[in-house]
PDB file of C-alpha atoms in Angstrom:
ATOM      1  CA  ALA A 443      11.782  12.777   2.520  1.00 82.00           C
ATOM      2  CA  GLN A 444       8.519  11.732   3.737  1.00 91.00           C
ATOM      3  CA  LYS A 445       7.455   9.638   6.507  1.00 95.00           C
ATOM      4  CA  VAL A 446       3.985   8.185   7.791  1.00 97.00           C
ATOM      5  CA  THR A 447       3.530   7.240  11.375  1.00 97.00           C
ATOM      6  CA  GLN A 448       0.907   5.343  12.811  1.00 97.00           C
ATOM      7  CA  ALA A 449       1.454   4.830  16.613  1.00 96.00           C
ATOM      8  CA  GLN A 450      -1.265   2.647  17.457  1.00 97.00           C
ATOM      9  CA  THR A 451       0.002  -0.984  16.625  1.00 96.00           C
ATOM     10  CA  GLU A 452      -2.808  -2.919  17.749  1.00 97.00           C
ATOM     11  CA  ILE A 453      -6.438  -1.876  18.815  1.00 97.00           C
ATOM     12  CA  SER A 454      -9.044  -4.282  20.156  1.00 98.00           C
ATOM     13  CA  VAL A 455     -12.498  -2.982  20.471  1.00 97.00           C
ATOM     14  CA  VAL A 456     -16.074  -4.725  21.290  1.00 97.00           C
ATOM     15  CA  GLU A 457     -18.631  -4.325  18.169  1.00 97.00           C
ATOM     16  CA  LYS A 458     -20.500  -1.458  18.105  1.00 97.00           C
ATOM     17  CA  GLU A 459     -17.600   0.804  19.973  1.00 97.00           C
ATOM     18  CA  ASP A 460     -16.199   3.718  17.872  1.00 97.00           C
ATOM     19  CA  VAL A 461     -12.492   3.619  16.968  1.00 98.00           C
ATOM     20  CA  THR A 462     -10.074   6.174  15.705  1.00 98.00           C
ATOM     21  CA  LEU A 463      -7.095   4.943  14.047  1.00 98.00           C
ATOM     22  CA  ASP A 464      -4.109   7.720  13.888  1.00 98.00           C
ATOM     23  CA  CYS A 465      -2.068   8.750  11.462  1.00 98.00           C
ATOM     24  CA  VAL A 466       0.755  11.531  11.402  1.00 98.00           C
ATOM     25  CA  TYR A 467       2.731  12.475   8.255  1.00 97.00           C
ATOM     26  CA  GLU A 468       5.818  14.193   7.328  1.00 96.00           C
ATOM     27  CA  THR A 469       6.728  16.080   4.033  1.00 95.00           C
ATOM     28  CA  ARG A 470       8.209  19.262   2.690  1.00 94.00           C
ATOM     29  CA  ASP A 471       6.036  19.192  -0.310  1.00 93.00           C
ATOM     30  CA  THR A 472       3.380  21.707  -0.372  1.00 92.00           C
ATOM     31  CA  THR A 473       1.254  19.272  -2.930  1.00 93.00           C
ATOM     32  CA  TYR A 474       0.771  15.897  -1.812  1.00 94.00           C
ATOM     33  CA  TYR A 475      -1.911  13.150  -1.336  1.00 94.00           C
ATOM     34  CA  LEU A 476      -2.740  11.019   1.645  1.00 95.00           C
ATOM     35  CA  PHE A 477      -4.647   7.479   1.588  1.00 95.00           C
ATOM     36  CA  TRP A 478      -6.205   5.054   3.654  1.00 97.00           C
ATOM     37  CA  TYR A 479      -6.126   1.267   2.863  1.00 97.00           C
ATOM     38  CA  LYS A 480      -7.414  -1.831   4.634  1.00 97.00           C
ATOM     39  CA  GLN A 481      -5.839  -5.233   4.307  1.00 95.00           C
ATOM     40  CA  PRO A 482      -8.183  -8.209   5.546  1.00 93.00           C
ATOM     41  CA  PRO A 483      -6.828 -11.584   6.172  1.00 88.00           C
ATOM     42  CA  SER A 484      -6.838 -12.093   2.388  1.00 85.00           C
ATOM     43  CA  GLY A 485      -4.086 -10.070   1.968  1.00 87.00           C
ATOM     44  CA  GLU A 486      -5.068  -7.448  -0.716  1.00 89.00           C
ATOM     45  CA  LEU A 487      -4.970  -3.922   0.175  1.00 94.00           C
ATOM     46  CA  VAL A 488      -8.431  -2.362  -0.323  1.00 94.00           C
ATOM     47  CA  PHE A 489      -8.516   1.629  -1.277  1.00 94.00           C
ATOM     48  CA  LEU A 490     -10.535   3.811   0.911  1.00 95.00           C
ATOM     49  CA  ILE A 491      -9.982   7.354   0.462  1.00 93.00           C
ATOM     50  CA  ARG A 492      -7.717   9.966  -1.084  1.00 92.00           C
ATOM     51  CA  ARG A 493      -7.234  13.143   0.160  1.00 92.00           C
ATOM     52  CA  ASN A 494      -5.388  16.114  -1.298  1.00 91.00           C
ATOM     53  CA  SER A 495      -3.188  18.394   0.527  1.00 93.00           C
ATOM     54  CA  PHE A 496      -5.428  21.410  -0.603  1.00 91.00           C
ATOM     55  CA  ASP A 497      -8.533  19.952   0.736  1.00 87.00           C
ATOM     56  CA  GLU A 498      -8.997  19.966   4.316  1.00 85.00           C
ATOM     57  CA  GLN A 499     -12.674  19.101   4.086  1.00 83.00           C
ATOM     58  CA  ASN A 500     -13.787  16.191   6.253  1.00 85.00           C
ATOM     59  CA  GLU A 501     -15.311  13.563   4.695  1.00 87.00           C
ATOM     60  CA  ILE A 502     -17.952  10.631   5.551  1.00 88.00           C
ATOM     61  CA  SER A 503     -18.958   7.473   4.007  1.00 89.00           C
ATOM     62  CA  GLY A 504     -21.513   5.703   6.019  1.00 93.00           C
ATOM     63  CA  ARG A 505     -19.837   4.527   9.127  1.00 95.00           C
ATOM     64  CA  TYR A 506     -16.181   5.701   7.933  1.00 95.00           C
ATOM     65  CA  SER A 507     -15.278   9.214   8.602  1.00 94.00           C
ATOM     66  CA  TRP A 508     -11.780  10.753   7.960  1.00 94.00           C
ATOM     67  CA  ASN A 509     -10.586  14.045   9.754  1.00 95.00           C
ATOM     68  CA  PHE A 510      -7.581  15.789   7.616  1.00 95.00           C
ATOM     69  CA  GLN A 511      -5.596  18.667   9.680  1.00 94.00           C
ATOM     70  CA  LYS A 512      -2.884  20.110   8.190  1.00 94.00           C
ATOM     71  CA  SER A 513      -1.894  22.075  11.166  1.00 93.00           C
ATOM     72  CA  THR A 514      -0.856  19.142  13.033  1.00 95.00           C
ATOM     73  CA  SER A 515      -0.309  16.868  10.008  1.00 96.00           C
ATOM     74  CA  SER A 516      -2.387  14.451  10.668  1.00 97.00           C
ATOM     75  CA  PHE A 517      -5.152  12.393   8.530  1.00 96.00           C
ATOM     76  CA  ASN A 518      -7.145  10.456  11.250  1.00 97.00           C
ATOM     77  CA  PHE A 519      -9.636   7.382  10.504  1.00 96.00           C
ATOM     78  CA  THR A 520     -12.916   7.033  12.503  1.00 96.00           C
ATOM     79  CA  ILE A 521     -15.268   3.980  12.204  1.00 97.00           C
ATOM     80  CA  THR A 522     -18.634   4.760  14.008  1.00 97.00           C
ATOM     81  CA  ALA A 523     -20.196   1.553  15.475  1.00 97.00           C
ATOM     82  CA  SER A 524     -17.413  -0.981  14.542  1.00 97.00           C
ATOM     83  CA  GLN A 525     -18.383  -4.529  12.982  1.00 97.00           C
ATOM     84  CA  VAL A 526     -16.773  -7.794  13.228  1.00 96.00           C
ATOM     85  CA  VAL A 527     -16.096  -7.387   9.532  1.00 95.00           C
ATOM     86  CA  ASP A 528     -14.178  -4.503  10.353  1.00 96.00           C
ATOM     87  CA  SER A 529     -11.249  -6.516  11.615  1.00 97.00           C
ATOM     88  CA  ALA A 530      -8.277  -5.782   9.709  1.00 97.00           C
ATOM     89  CA  VAL A 531      -4.746  -3.918   9.311  1.00 97.00           C
ATOM     90  CA  TYR A 532      -5.233  -0.437   8.182  1.00 98.00           C
ATOM     91  CA  PHE A 533      -2.718   1.412   6.574  1.00 97.00           C
ATOM     92  CA  CYS A 534      -2.353   5.261   6.020  1.00 97.00           C
ATOM     93  CA  ALA A 535      -0.278   6.257   3.136  1.00 96.00           C
ATOM     94  CA  LEU A 536       1.413   9.497   1.638  1.00 95.00           C
ATOM     95  CA  ARG A 537       2.564  10.597  -1.782  1.00 93.00           C
ATOM     96  CA  GLY A 538       4.343  13.776  -2.650  1.00 89.00           C
ATOM     97  CA  SER A 539       6.927  14.265  -5.260  1.00 85.00           C
ATOM     98  CA  GLU A 540       8.239  11.021  -4.349  1.00 82.00           C
ATOM     99  CA  LYS A 541       6.946   7.615  -4.360  1.00 86.00           C
ATOM    100  CA  LEU A 542       4.082   6.387  -1.995  1.00 90.00           C
ATOM    101  CA  VAL A 543       5.132   5.722   1.147  1.00 92.00           C
ATOM    102  CA  PHE A 544       3.120   3.850   4.060  1.00 95.00           C
ATOM    103  CA  GLY A 545       3.021   3.816   7.658  1.00 96.00           C
ATOM    104  CA  LYS A 546       3.496   0.522   9.645  1.00 95.00           C
ATOM    105  CA  GLY A 547      -0.292  -0.322   9.699  1.00 96.00           C
ATOM    106  CA  THR A 548      -2.760  -0.287  12.645  1.00 97.00           C
ATOM    107  CA  LYS A 549      -4.386  -4.031  13.330  1.00 97.00           C
ATOM    108  CA  LEU A 550      -7.930  -3.637  14.277  1.00 98.00           C
ATOM    109  CA  THR A 551      -9.805  -6.505  15.983  1.00 97.00           C
ATOM    110  CA  VAL A 552     -13.330  -6.061  16.501  1.00 97.00           C
ATOM    111  CA  ASN A 553     -14.706  -8.715  19.056  1.00 97.00           C
ATOM    112  CA  PRO A 554     -18.429  -9.876  19.028  1.00 95.00           C
TER     113      PRO A 554
ATOM    114  CA  LYS B 312     -13.416  -4.090 -15.421  1.00 63.00           C
ATOM    115  CA  ALA B 313     -10.682  -6.685 -14.053  1.00 78.00           C
ATOM    116  CA  GLY B 314      -8.389  -5.316 -11.265  1.00 93.00           C
ATOM    117  CA  VAL B 315      -5.159  -5.999 -11.051  1.00 96.00           C
ATOM    118  CA  THR B 316      -3.745  -9.479 -11.444  1.00 97.00           C
ATOM    119  CA  GLN B 317      -0.950 -11.274  -9.374  1.00 97.00           C
ATOM    120  CA  THR B 318       0.612 -14.340 -10.622  1.00 97.00           C
ATOM    121  CA  PRO B 319       1.691 -16.912  -9.506  1.00 97.00           C
ATOM    122  CA  ARG B 320      -0.422 -16.592  -5.977  1.00 96.00           C
ATOM    123  CA  TYR B 321       2.193 -18.770  -3.854  1.00 97.00           C
ATOM    124  CA  LEU B 322       5.763 -19.549  -4.795  1.00 97.00           C
ATOM    125  CA  ILE B 323       8.169 -21.863  -2.773  1.00 98.00           C
ATOM    126  CA  LYS B 324      11.660 -21.422  -3.928  1.00 98.00           C
ATOM    127  CA  THR B 325      15.095 -22.553  -2.502  1.00 98.00           C
ATOM    128  CA  ARG B 326      17.704 -20.441  -1.567  1.00 98.00           C
ATOM    129  CA  GLY B 327      20.097 -19.256  -4.598  1.00 97.00           C
ATOM    130  CA  GLN B 328      17.265 -19.682  -7.097  1.00 98.00           C
ATOM    131  CA  GLN B 329      15.812 -16.847  -9.053  1.00 98.00           C
ATOM    132  CA  VAL B 330      12.131 -16.089  -9.432  1.00 98.00           C
ATOM    133  CA  THR B 331       9.858 -14.017 -11.312  1.00 98.00           C
ATOM    134  CA  LEU B 332       6.635 -12.588 -10.453  1.00 98.00           C
ATOM    135  CA  SER B 333       4.012 -11.072 -12.651  1.00 98.00           C
ATOM    136  CA  CYS B 334       1.663  -8.281 -12.589  1.00 98.00           C
ATOM    137  CA  SER B 335      -1.146  -7.507 -14.908  1.00 97.00           C
ATOM    138  CA  PRO B 336      -2.740  -3.676 -14.295  1.00 97.00           C
ATOM    139  CA  ILE B 337      -6.075  -2.271 -14.664  1.00 96.00           C
ATOM    140  CA  SER B 338      -6.813  -1.640 -18.164  1.00 94.00           C
ATOM    141  CA  GLY B 339      -5.738   1.881 -18.905  1.00 92.00           C
ATOM    142  CA  HIS B 340      -3.317   2.012 -15.862  1.00 94.00           C
ATOM    143  CA  ARG B 341       0.221   2.953 -17.047  1.00 93.00           C
ATOM    144  CA  SER B 342       1.823   3.112 -13.712  1.00 94.00           C
ATOM    145  CA  VAL B 343       2.846  -0.098 -11.590  1.00 96.00           C
ATOM    146  CA  SER B 344       4.541  -0.112  -8.282  1.00 96.00           C
ATOM    147  CA  TRP B 345       5.711  -3.248  -6.788  1.00 97.00           C
ATOM    148  CA  TYR B 346       5.960  -3.362  -2.657  1.00 96.00           C
ATOM    149  CA  GLN B 347       7.320  -5.973  -0.421  1.00 97.00           C
ATOM    150  CA  GLN B 348       5.376  -6.926   2.962  1.00 96.00           C
ATOM    151  CA  THR B 349       7.045  -8.637   5.963  1.00 94.00           C
ATOM    152  CA  PRO B 350       5.859  -8.629   9.152  1.00 88.00           C
ATOM    153  CA  GLY B 351       8.916  -6.975  10.799  1.00 83.00           C
ATOM    154  CA  GLN B 352       9.444  -4.353   8.098  1.00 85.00           C
ATOM    155  CA  GLY B 353       5.600  -3.563   6.695  1.00 89.00           C
ATOM    156  CA  LEU B 354       5.116  -2.469   3.084  1.00 93.00           C
ATOM    157  CA  GLN B 355       8.807  -1.356   1.669  1.00 94.00           C
ATOM    158  CA  PHE B 356       8.501   0.204  -1.691  1.00 94.00           C
ATOM    159  CA  LEU B 357      10.632  -1.749  -4.200  1.00 96.00           C
ATOM    160  CA  PHE B 358      10.225   0.243  -7.802  1.00 93.00           C
ATOM    161  CA  GLU B 359       7.716   1.896  -9.589  1.00 94.00           C
ATOM    162  CA  TYR B 360       7.226   2.171 -13.539  1.00 95.00           C
ATOM    163  CA  PHE B 361       5.601   4.442 -15.749  1.00 93.00           C
ATOM    164  CA  SER B 362       5.283   3.617 -19.459  1.00 91.00           C
ATOM    165  CA  GLU B 363       7.955   1.397 -19.279  1.00 93.00           C
ATOM    166  CA  THR B 364      10.312   3.791 -17.617  1.00 94.00           C
ATOM    167  CA  GLN B 365      11.365   2.913 -14.074  1.00 93.00           C
ATOM    168  CA  ARG B 366      10.540   6.326 -12.211  1.00 90.00           C
ATOM    169  CA  ASN B 367      11.462   5.403  -8.641  1.00 89.00           C
ATOM    170  CA  LYS B 368      13.367   2.686  -6.970  1.00 93.00           C
ATOM    171  CA  GLY B 369      13.504   1.572  -3.100  1.00 93.00           C
ATOM    172  CA  ASN B 370      16.536   0.578  -1.140  1.00 93.00           C
ATOM    173  CA  PHE B 371      16.979  -2.884  -2.129  1.00 96.00           C
ATOM    174  CA  PRO B 372      19.860  -4.696  -3.561  1.00 96.00           C
ATOM    175  CA  GLY B 373      20.573  -5.079  -7.069  1.00 96.00           C
ATOM    176  CA  ARG B 374      19.224  -8.786  -6.876  1.00 97.00           C
ATOM    177  CA  PHE B 375      15.544  -7.138  -7.177  1.00 98.00           C
ATOM    178  CA  SER B 376      14.717  -6.021 -10.623  1.00 97.00           C
ATOM    179  CA  GLY B 377      11.829  -5.079 -12.565  1.00 97.00           C
ATOM    180  CA  ARG B 378      10.607  -4.151 -16.005  1.00 97.00           C
ATOM    181  CA  GLN B 379       7.350  -2.853 -17.703  1.00 97.00           C
ATOM    182  CA  PHE B 380       6.224  -4.049 -21.088  1.00 96.00           C
ATOM    183  CA  SER B 381       4.331  -1.820 -23.532  1.00 95.00           C
ATOM    184  CA  ASN B 382       1.012  -3.117 -22.610  1.00 94.00           C
ATOM    185  CA  SER B 383       1.763  -2.073 -19.026  1.00 95.00           C
ATOM    186  CA  ARG B 384       2.251  -5.789 -17.694  1.00 97.00           C
ATOM    187  CA  SER B 385       5.236  -5.850 -15.337  1.00 98.00           C
ATOM    188  CA  GLU B 386       7.338  -8.361 -13.821  1.00 98.00           C
ATOM    189  CA  MET B 387       9.751  -8.273 -11.119  1.00 98.00           C
ATOM    190  CA  ASN B 388      12.790 -10.531 -10.802  1.00 98.00           C
ATOM    191  CA  VAL B 389      14.937 -11.613  -7.934  1.00 98.00           C
ATOM    192  CA  SER B 390      18.057 -13.668  -8.439  1.00 96.00           C
ATOM    193  CA  THR B 391      20.045 -15.632  -5.938  1.00 97.00           C
ATOM    194  CA  LEU B 392      17.371 -15.697  -3.577  1.00 98.00           C
ATOM    195  CA  GLU B 393      17.646 -15.781   0.191  1.00 98.00           C
ATOM    196  CA  LEU B 394      15.879 -16.535   3.208  1.00 97.00           C
ATOM    197  CA  GLY B 395      15.043 -13.165   3.867  1.00 96.00           C
ATOM    198  CA  ASP B 396      13.025 -12.793   0.861  1.00 97.00           C
ATOM    199  CA  SER B 397      10.144 -14.761   1.870  1.00 97.00           C
ATOM    200  CA  ALA B 398       7.570 -12.117   1.879  1.00 97.00           C
ATOM    201  CA  LEU B 399       4.209 -10.857   0.425  1.00 96.00           C
ATOM    202  CA  TYR B 400       5.180  -9.088  -3.052  1.00 97.00           C
ATOM    203  CA  LEU B 401       2.301  -6.599  -3.790  1.00 96.00           C
ATOM    204  CA  CYS B 402       1.474  -5.190  -7.186  1.00 97.00           C
ATOM    205  CA  ALA B 403      -0.143  -1.898  -7.513  1.00 96.00           C
ATOM    206  CA  SER B 404      -1.575   0.120 -10.556  1.00 96.00           C
ATOM    207  CA  SER B 405      -2.997   3.509 -10.695  1.00 93.00           C
ATOM    208  CA  SER B 406      -3.830   5.744 -13.786  1.00 89.00           C
ATOM    209  CA  ALA B 407      -1.651   9.054 -12.613  1.00 82.00           C
ATOM    210  CA  ARG B 408       0.939   9.765 -10.161  1.00 74.00           C
ATOM    211  CA  GLU B 409      -1.480  11.753  -7.993  1.00 77.00           C
ATOM    212  CA  SER B 410      -4.316   8.722  -8.218  1.00 85.00           C
ATOM    213  CA  GLU B 411      -5.067   6.200  -5.827  1.00 89.00           C
ATOM    214  CA  ALA B 412      -3.230   2.813  -6.239  1.00 92.00           C
ATOM    215  CA  PHE B 413      -4.897  -0.409  -6.604  1.00 94.00           C
ATOM    216  CA  PHE B 414      -3.589  -3.428  -5.523  1.00 95.00           C
ATOM    217  CA  GLY B 415      -3.372  -7.020  -6.577  1.00 95.00           C
ATOM    218  CA  GLN B 416      -4.024 -10.224  -3.851  1.00 94.00           C
ATOM    219  CA  GLY B 417      -0.002 -10.396  -3.972  1.00 95.00           C
ATOM    220  CA  THR B 418       2.279 -12.994  -4.554  1.00 97.00           C
ATOM    221  CA  ARG B 419       3.493 -14.940  -1.462  1.00 96.00           C
ATOM    222  CA  LEU B 420       7.130 -16.243  -2.155  1.00 98.00           C
ATOM    223  CA  THR B 421       8.759 -18.315   0.689  1.00 98.00           C
ATOM    224  CA  VAL B 422      12.283 -19.160   0.158  1.00 98.00           C
ATOM    225  CA  VAL B 423      13.463 -22.376   1.872  1.00 97.00           C
TER     226      VAL B 423
END
């Protein structure tokens, strides 16, 4: 069975702080894909990144960076110099041989 | 390129009624998935269709059904509505199993 755990339910930071959202996954598949999505108050899930299980290279995109570590089954997401517009619910997701499975999400609030 | 379109955006129904939600995927995408999102349960997988065939099904009662047409458009139907069916229903499309899924804005269903 596949499972995604986002232990942080809610995080509140002040603008310009760095914040890391944790994601731990479980799967028996050797080939799998990991994703991060952002859900702003409008409700639509916005795709942020996809990573396959054979590519452990970290990725940086502007203020966003992702750290994938197979040894700890983690795929953490860091926002550098957070902004108020980053306030949203962030979901980590996993797809192996079965359906796409989501974590419960982490609600990030960035205060001015 | 148009995104995933879900109609209607909002719906209010009475207990016992049935409802049909529609999803038009991104052009060229043959895979469509449906999710139910509630504050308590998070994002729960309903079903996935690929080329008109149901590929995966979540743990929902038989009152929840879906189908996909030859043009990849999909519908989901919920019969004998219950108060607990009130939720945001999200549709996602992808070009392939391992690809990222792109979500529509959702249909917010309220059962009274």
